[in-house]
Coordinates of C-alpha atoms in Angstrom, one line a residue:
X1 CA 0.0 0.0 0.0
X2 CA 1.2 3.4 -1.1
X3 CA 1.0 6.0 1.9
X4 CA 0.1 9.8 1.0
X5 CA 1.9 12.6 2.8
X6 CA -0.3 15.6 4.0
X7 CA -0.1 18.6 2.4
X8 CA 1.7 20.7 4.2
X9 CA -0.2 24.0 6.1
X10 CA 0.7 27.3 6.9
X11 CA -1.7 29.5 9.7
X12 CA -1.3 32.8 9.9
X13 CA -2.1 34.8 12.3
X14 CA -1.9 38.7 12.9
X15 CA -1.6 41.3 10.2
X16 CA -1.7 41.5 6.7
X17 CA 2.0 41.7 6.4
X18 CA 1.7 38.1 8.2
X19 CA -0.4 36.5 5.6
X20 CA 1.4 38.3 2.3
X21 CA 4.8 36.2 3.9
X22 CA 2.9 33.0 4.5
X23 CA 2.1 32.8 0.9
X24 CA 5.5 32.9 0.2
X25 CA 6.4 30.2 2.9
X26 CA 3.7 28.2 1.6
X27 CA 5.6 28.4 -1.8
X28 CA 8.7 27.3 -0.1
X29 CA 7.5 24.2 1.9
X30 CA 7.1 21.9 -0.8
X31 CA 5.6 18.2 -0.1
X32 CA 6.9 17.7 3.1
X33 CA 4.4 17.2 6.0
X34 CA 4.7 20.0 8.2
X35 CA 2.3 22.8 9.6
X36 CA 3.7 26.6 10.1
X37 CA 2.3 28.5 12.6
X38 CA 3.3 32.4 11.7
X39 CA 2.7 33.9 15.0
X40 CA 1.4 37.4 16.5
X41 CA 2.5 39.2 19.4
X42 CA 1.0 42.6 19.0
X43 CA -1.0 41.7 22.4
X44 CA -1.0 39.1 24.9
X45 CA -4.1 37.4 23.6
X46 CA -2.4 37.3 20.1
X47 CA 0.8 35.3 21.8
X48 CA -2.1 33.1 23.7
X49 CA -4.1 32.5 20.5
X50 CA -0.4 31.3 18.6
X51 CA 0.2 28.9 21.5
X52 CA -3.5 27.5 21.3
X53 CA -3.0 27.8 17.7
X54 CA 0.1 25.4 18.3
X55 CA -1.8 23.1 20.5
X56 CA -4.3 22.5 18.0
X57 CA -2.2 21.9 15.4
X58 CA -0.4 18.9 17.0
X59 CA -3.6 17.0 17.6
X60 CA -4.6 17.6 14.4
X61 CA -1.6 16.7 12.6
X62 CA 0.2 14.6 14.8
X63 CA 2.5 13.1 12.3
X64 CA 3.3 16.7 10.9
X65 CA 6.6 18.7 11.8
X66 CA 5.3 21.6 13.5
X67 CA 7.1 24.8 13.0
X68 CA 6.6 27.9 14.9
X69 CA 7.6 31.8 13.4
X70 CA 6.6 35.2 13.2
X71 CA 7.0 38.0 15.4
X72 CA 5.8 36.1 19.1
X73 CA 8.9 33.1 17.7
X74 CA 11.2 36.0 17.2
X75 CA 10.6 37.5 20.5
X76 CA 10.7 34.7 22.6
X77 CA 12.3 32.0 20.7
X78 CA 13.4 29.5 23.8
X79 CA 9.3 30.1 25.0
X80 CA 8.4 28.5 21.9
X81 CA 10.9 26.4 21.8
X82 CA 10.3 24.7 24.6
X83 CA 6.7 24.3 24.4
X84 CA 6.3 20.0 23.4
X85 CA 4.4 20.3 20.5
X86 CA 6.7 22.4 19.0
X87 CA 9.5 20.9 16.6
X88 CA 11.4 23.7 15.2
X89 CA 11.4 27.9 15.9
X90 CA 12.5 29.7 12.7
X91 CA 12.7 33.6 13.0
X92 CA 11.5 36.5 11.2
X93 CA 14.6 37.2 8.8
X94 CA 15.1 33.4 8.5
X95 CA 11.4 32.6 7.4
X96 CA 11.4 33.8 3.9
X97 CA 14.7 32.3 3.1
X98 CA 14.5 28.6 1.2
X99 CA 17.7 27.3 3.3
X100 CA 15.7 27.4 6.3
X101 CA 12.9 25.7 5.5
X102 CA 15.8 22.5 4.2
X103 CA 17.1 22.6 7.5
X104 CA 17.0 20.3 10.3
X105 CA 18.0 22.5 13.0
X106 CA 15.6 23.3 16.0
X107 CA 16.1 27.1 16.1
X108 CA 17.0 29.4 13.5
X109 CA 16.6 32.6 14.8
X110 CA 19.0 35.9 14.4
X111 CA 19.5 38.9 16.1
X112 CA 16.7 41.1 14.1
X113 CA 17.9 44.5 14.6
X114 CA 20.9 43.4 12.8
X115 CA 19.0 42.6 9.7
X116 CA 19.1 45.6 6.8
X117 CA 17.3 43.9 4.2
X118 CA 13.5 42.8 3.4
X119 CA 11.9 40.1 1.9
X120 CA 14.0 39.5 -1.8
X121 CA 11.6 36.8 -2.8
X122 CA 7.9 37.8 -2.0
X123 CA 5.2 35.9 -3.3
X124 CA 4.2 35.5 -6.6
X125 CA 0.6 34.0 -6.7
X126 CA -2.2 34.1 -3.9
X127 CA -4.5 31.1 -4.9
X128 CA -6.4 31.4 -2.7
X129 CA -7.0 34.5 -2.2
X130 CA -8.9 37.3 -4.7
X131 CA -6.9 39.9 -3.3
X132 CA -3.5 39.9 -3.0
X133 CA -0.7 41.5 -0.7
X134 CA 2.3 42.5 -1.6
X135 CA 5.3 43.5 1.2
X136 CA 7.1 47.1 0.6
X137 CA 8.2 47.1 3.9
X138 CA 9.4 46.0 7.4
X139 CA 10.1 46.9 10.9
X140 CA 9.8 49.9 12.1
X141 CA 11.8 52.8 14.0
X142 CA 9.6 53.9 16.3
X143 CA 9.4 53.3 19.7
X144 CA 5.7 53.2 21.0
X145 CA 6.3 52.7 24.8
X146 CA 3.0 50.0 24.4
X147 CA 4.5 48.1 21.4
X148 CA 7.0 44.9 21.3
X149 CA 6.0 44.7 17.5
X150 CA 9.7 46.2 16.4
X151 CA 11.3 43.5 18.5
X152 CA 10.1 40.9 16.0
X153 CA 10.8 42.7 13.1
X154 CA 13.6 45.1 13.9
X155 CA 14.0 48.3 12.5
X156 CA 12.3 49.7 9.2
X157 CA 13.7 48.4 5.9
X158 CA 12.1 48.7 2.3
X159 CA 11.5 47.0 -0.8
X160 CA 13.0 49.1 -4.1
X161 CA 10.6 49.6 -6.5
X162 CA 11.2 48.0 -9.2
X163 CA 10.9 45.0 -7.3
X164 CA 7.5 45.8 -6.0
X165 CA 6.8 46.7 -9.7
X166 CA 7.7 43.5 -11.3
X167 CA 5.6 41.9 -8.0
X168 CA 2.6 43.3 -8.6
X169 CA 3.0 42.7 -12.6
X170 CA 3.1 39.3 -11.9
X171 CA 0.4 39.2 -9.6
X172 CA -1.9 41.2 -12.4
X173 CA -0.9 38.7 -15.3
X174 CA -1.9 35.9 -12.6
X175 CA -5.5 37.0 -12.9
X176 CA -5.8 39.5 -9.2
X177 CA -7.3 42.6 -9.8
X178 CA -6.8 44.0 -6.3
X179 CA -3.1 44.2 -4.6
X180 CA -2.3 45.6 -0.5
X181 CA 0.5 47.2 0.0
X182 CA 1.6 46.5 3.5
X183 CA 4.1 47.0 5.7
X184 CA 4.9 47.2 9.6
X185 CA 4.8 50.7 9.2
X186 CA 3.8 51.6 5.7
X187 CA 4.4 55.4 6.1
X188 CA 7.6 54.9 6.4
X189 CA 9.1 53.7 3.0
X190 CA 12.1 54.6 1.5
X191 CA 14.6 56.5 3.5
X192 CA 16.8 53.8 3.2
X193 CA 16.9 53.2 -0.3
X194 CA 19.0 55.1 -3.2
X195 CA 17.0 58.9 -3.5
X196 CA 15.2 58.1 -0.2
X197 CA 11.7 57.7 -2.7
X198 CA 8.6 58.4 -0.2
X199 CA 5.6 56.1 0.0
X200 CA 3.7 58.4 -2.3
X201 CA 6.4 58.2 -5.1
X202 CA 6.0 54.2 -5.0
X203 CA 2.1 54.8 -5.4
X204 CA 2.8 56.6 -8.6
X205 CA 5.4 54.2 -9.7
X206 CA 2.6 51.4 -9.3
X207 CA 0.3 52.7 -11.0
X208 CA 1.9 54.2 -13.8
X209 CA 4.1 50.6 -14.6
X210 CA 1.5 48.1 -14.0
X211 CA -2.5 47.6 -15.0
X212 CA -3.2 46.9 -11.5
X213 CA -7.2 48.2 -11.2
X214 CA -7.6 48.6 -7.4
X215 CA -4.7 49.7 -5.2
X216 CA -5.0 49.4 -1.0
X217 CA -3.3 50.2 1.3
X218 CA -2.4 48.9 4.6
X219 CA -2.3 51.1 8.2
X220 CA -1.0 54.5 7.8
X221 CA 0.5 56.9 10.2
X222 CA -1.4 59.8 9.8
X223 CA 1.5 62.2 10.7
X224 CA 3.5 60.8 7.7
X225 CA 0.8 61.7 4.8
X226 CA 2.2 64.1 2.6
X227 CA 1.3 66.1 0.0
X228 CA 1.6 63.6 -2.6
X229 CA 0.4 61.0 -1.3
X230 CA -3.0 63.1 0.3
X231 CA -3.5 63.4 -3.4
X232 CA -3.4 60.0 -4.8
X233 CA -5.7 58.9 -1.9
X234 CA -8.1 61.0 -2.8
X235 CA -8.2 62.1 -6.4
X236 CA -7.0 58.4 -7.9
X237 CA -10.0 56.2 -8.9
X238 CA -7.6 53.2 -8.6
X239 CA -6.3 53.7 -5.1
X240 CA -9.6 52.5 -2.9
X241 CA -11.4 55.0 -1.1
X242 CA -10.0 53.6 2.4
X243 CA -7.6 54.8 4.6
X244 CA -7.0 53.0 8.0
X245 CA -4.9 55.3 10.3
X246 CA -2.8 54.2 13.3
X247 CA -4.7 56.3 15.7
X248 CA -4.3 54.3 19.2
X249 CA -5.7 57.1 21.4
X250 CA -7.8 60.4 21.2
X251 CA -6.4 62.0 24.5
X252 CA -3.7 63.9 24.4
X253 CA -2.3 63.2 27.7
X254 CA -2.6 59.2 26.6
X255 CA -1.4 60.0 23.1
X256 CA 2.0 61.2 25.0
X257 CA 2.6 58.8 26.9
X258 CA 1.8 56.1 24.0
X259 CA 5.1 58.5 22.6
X260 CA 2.5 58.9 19.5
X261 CA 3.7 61.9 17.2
X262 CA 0.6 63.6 16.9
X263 CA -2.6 65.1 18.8
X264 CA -5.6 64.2 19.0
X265 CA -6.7 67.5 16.9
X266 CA -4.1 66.5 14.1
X267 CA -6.4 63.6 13.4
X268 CA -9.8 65.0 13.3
X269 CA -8.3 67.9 10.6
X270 CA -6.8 65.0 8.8
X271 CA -10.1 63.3 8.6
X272 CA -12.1 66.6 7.8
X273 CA -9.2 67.1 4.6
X274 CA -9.7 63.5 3.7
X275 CA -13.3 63.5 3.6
X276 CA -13.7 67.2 2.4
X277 CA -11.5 65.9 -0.8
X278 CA -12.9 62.8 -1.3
X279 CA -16.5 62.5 0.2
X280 CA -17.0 58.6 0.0
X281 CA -13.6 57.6 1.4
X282 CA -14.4 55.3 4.5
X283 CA -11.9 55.5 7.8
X284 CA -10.7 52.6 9.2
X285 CA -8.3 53.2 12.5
X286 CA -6.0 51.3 15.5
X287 CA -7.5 52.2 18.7
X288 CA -6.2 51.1 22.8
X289 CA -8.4 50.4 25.5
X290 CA -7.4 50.8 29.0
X291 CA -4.1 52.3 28.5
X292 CA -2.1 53.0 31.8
X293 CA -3.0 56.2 33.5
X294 CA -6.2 56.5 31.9
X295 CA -8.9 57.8 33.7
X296 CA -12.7 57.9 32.5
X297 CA -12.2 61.5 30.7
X298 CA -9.1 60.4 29.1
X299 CA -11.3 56.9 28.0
X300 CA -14.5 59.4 27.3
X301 CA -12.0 61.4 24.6
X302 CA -11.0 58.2 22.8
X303 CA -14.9 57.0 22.3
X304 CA -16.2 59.9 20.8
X305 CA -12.5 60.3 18.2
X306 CA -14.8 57.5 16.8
X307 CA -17.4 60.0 15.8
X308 CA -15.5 63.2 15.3
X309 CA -13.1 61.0 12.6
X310 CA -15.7 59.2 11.2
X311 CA -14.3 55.4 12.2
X312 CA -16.5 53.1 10.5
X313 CA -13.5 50.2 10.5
X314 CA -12.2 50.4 13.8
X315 CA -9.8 47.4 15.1
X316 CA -10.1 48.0 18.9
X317 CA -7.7 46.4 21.6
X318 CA -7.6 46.2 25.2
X319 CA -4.4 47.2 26.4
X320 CA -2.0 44.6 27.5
X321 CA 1.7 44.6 29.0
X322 CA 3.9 43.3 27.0
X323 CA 7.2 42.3 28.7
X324 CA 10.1 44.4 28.2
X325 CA 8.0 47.7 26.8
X326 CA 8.2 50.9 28.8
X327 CA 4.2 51.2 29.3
X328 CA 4.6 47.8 31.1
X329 CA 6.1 49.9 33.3
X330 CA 3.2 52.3 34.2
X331 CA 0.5 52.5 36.5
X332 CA -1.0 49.7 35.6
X333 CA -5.6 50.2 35.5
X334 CA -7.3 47.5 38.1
X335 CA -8.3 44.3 36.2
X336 CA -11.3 44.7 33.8
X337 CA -11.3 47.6 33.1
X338 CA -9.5 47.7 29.4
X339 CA -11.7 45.2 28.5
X340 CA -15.3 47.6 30.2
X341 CA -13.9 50.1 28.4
X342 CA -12.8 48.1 24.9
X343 CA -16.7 46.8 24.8
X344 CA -17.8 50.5 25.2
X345 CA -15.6 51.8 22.5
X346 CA -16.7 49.0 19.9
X347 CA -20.3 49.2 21.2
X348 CA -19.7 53.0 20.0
X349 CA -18.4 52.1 16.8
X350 CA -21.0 49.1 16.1
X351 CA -23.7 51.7 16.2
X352 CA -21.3 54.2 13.3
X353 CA -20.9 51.7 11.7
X354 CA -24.3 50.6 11.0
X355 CA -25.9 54.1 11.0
X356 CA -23.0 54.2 7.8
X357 CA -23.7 50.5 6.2
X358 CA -27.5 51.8 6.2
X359 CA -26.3 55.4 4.4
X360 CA -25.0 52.9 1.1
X361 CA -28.7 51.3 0.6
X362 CA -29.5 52.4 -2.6
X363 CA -26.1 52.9 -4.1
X364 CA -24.0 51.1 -6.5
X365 CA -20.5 49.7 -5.3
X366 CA -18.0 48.0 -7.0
X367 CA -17.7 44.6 -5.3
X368 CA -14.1 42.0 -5.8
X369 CA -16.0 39.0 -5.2
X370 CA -13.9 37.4 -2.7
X371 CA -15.0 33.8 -1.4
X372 CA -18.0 31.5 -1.6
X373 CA -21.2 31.9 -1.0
X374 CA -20.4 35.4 -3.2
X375 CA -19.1 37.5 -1.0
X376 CA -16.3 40.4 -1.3
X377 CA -15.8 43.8 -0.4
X378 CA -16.6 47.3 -2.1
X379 CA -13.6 49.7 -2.5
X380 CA -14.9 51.1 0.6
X381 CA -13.8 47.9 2.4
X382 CA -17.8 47.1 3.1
X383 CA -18.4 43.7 3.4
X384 CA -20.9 42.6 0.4
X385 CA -22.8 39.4 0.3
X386 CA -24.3 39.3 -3.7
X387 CA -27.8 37.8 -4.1
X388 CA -27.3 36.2 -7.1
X389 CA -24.0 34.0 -8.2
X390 CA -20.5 35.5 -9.1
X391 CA -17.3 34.2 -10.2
X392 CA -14.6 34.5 -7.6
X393 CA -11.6 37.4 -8.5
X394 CA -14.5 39.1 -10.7
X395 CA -15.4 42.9 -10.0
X396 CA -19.3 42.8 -9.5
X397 CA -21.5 46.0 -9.5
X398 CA -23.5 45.7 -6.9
X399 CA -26.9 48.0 -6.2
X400 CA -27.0 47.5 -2.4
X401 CA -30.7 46.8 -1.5
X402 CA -30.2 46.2 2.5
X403 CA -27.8 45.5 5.4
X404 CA -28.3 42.0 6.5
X405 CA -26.4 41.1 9.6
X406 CA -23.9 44.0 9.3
X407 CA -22.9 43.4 6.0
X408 CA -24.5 44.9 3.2
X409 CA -26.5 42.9 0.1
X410 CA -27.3 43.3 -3.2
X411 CA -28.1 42.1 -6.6
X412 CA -25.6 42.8 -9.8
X413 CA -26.5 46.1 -11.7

């Protein structure tokens, strides 16, 4: 009898930078029988959600190899590495390189602020997805007194690009209509390459070399939006009208001791511009719960940033400690209350949301029809379930008709 060896599995967790490079680990792992857990460790729960992650895995799979990287590997390799289930801990800088992944050693894991270079082989095909993400950049310089992030992926390093170019030209003649660009902090492309190009000058690049139709874009820093780049996110039909902003906070007092570089005011007149240029742009934003030192004003300031910028895709965190991060280091709130005061904050943006989702009934969107069952998202980033069959990777035009369990429907126009 002939025995069949598993196809091997990659699960990533975490951001979208995560699942652009476990498409290209996935391209690297050939037949072998192995399952690849690309960790998070943006919070606590993500590091407890990779462990369980890891758990599951191995009694799922308990013939497979079980290999554990990403940023929560990087950070605490011998944690990992320890844990019985686990077989091998490859790094962040190591992951994306084929000699790792023909290795039998147990850890592979380098000193990441050492590394000057980003992914040289990104992936070229996303079969299974419609959309299709693309890295430009990695790490990041900034110091957050909350954030371990730049310990698992070391300081900020870009793609040139020509390589992002050729990339995305690939990706287009594979048959995806929609590319990401992400990055661990997007805004800050370029200083390190030849002319020190700026995020907006890739943007042009992009869409003047390649037939790409829509163009998104990952998290931005608000502060870092320049001229150029304002411009192409509101005045080019083929960059989406969607911008999520790394927001965090809307006190001032918080916002400071986060060591964010703007105020809360910088935000809301960055949102008025955005909005005042292009009226159907939807905002999308980062925001912390239960920061330490925040008091119920402080907390009060953050909930209504949600209506004075308009945040109708809001990603909202309880604040956790994360070892070795100045903030861990503050006055800690009592127990609970991030997590009172991240239900209030997503209660508040629930009800923006839908009073938003109910403002497109009647209006035609442009819908990449993303998984079964006909569903996608318009260039607003609303989730659209179509009422009638569609081809995945097609662009539908949708007339939206009704919001059915916070997700709009509608038929093709």
């Amino acid at each position: 009898m002939s025995s069949s060896i598993a196809a091997p599995e990659v699960i990533s967790l975490g951001c979208r930078l995560n699942l652009a490079e476990s498409e290209t680990i996935r391209t690297l792992l050939g037949s072998r029988d192995v399952v690849v857990v690309n960790s998070c460790a943006v919070t606590n729960e993500a590091v407890r959600q990779t462990r369980q992650a890891i758990r599951r895995a191995r009694r799922d799979r308990p013939s497979a190899q079980i290999v554990v990287t990403g940023c929560a590997a990087q950070i605490d390799p011998q944690g990992f590495g320890a844990m019985t289930e686990v077989d091998r801990v490859i790094g962040n800088a190591e992951k994306l390189r084929p000699d790792a992944w023909r290795s039998d050693d147990a850890a592979l894991v380098q000193d990441i602020m050492a590394v000057r270079q980003t992914a040289p082989h990104l992936a070229s095909s996303f079969s299974a997805h419609a959309r299709a993400f693309v890295e430009v950049q990695n790490g990041c310089d900034h110091r957050c007194t909350f954030c371990a992030i730049p310990y698992g992926r070391g300081n900020s390093r870009s793609v040139p690009a020509g390589a992002v170019i050729d990339r995305i030209a690939t990706l287009v003649a594979a048959g995806h209509r929609e590319v990401v660009l992400t990055g661990v902090d997007l805004t800050s492309y370029g200083p390190d390459l030849p002319g020190a190009p700026t995020l907006g000058q890739l943007v042009e690049r992009v869409l003047a070399h390649t037939r790409v139709e829509r163009l998104r874009l990952s998290s931005l820093d608000g502060v870092e939006i320049d001229d150029r780049l304002f411009a192409l996110l509101t005045q080019e039909a083929r960059v989406m009208p969607h911008v999520h902003l790394s927001l965090q906070a809307g006190d001032d007092m918080i916002l400071k001791r986060m060591k964010r570089r703007h105020a809360r005011a910088d935000s809301v007149a960055l949102v008025e511009r955005l909005k005042a240029a292009r009226e159907d742009i939807a905002i999308g934003a980062d925001l912390i719960a239960g920061f330490p030192t925040e008091d119920e004003a402080m907390a009060a300031n953050t909930r209504a940033l949600i209506d004075d910028c308009d945040i109708v895709h809001a990603h909202i965190f309880p604040y956790s400690p994360r070892d070795g991060t100045p903030a861990a280091r503050m006055p800690q709130l009592p127990p609970g209350v991030a997590k009172a005061r991240a239900a209030a904050l997503r209660e508040r943006a629930a009800a923006r949301r839908s009073a938003w989702l109910d403002s497109l009934v009647g209006t035609r969107q442009a819908v990449l029809v993303e998984r079964p069952g006909d569903q996608g998202h318009a260039g607003n980033f609303a989730a659209v379930r179509l009422s009638q069959p569609a081809q995945i990777g097609t662009i539908a035009t949708v007339k939206i008709d009704r919001v059915e369990d916070g997700r709009l429907s509608g038929v093709p126009a």
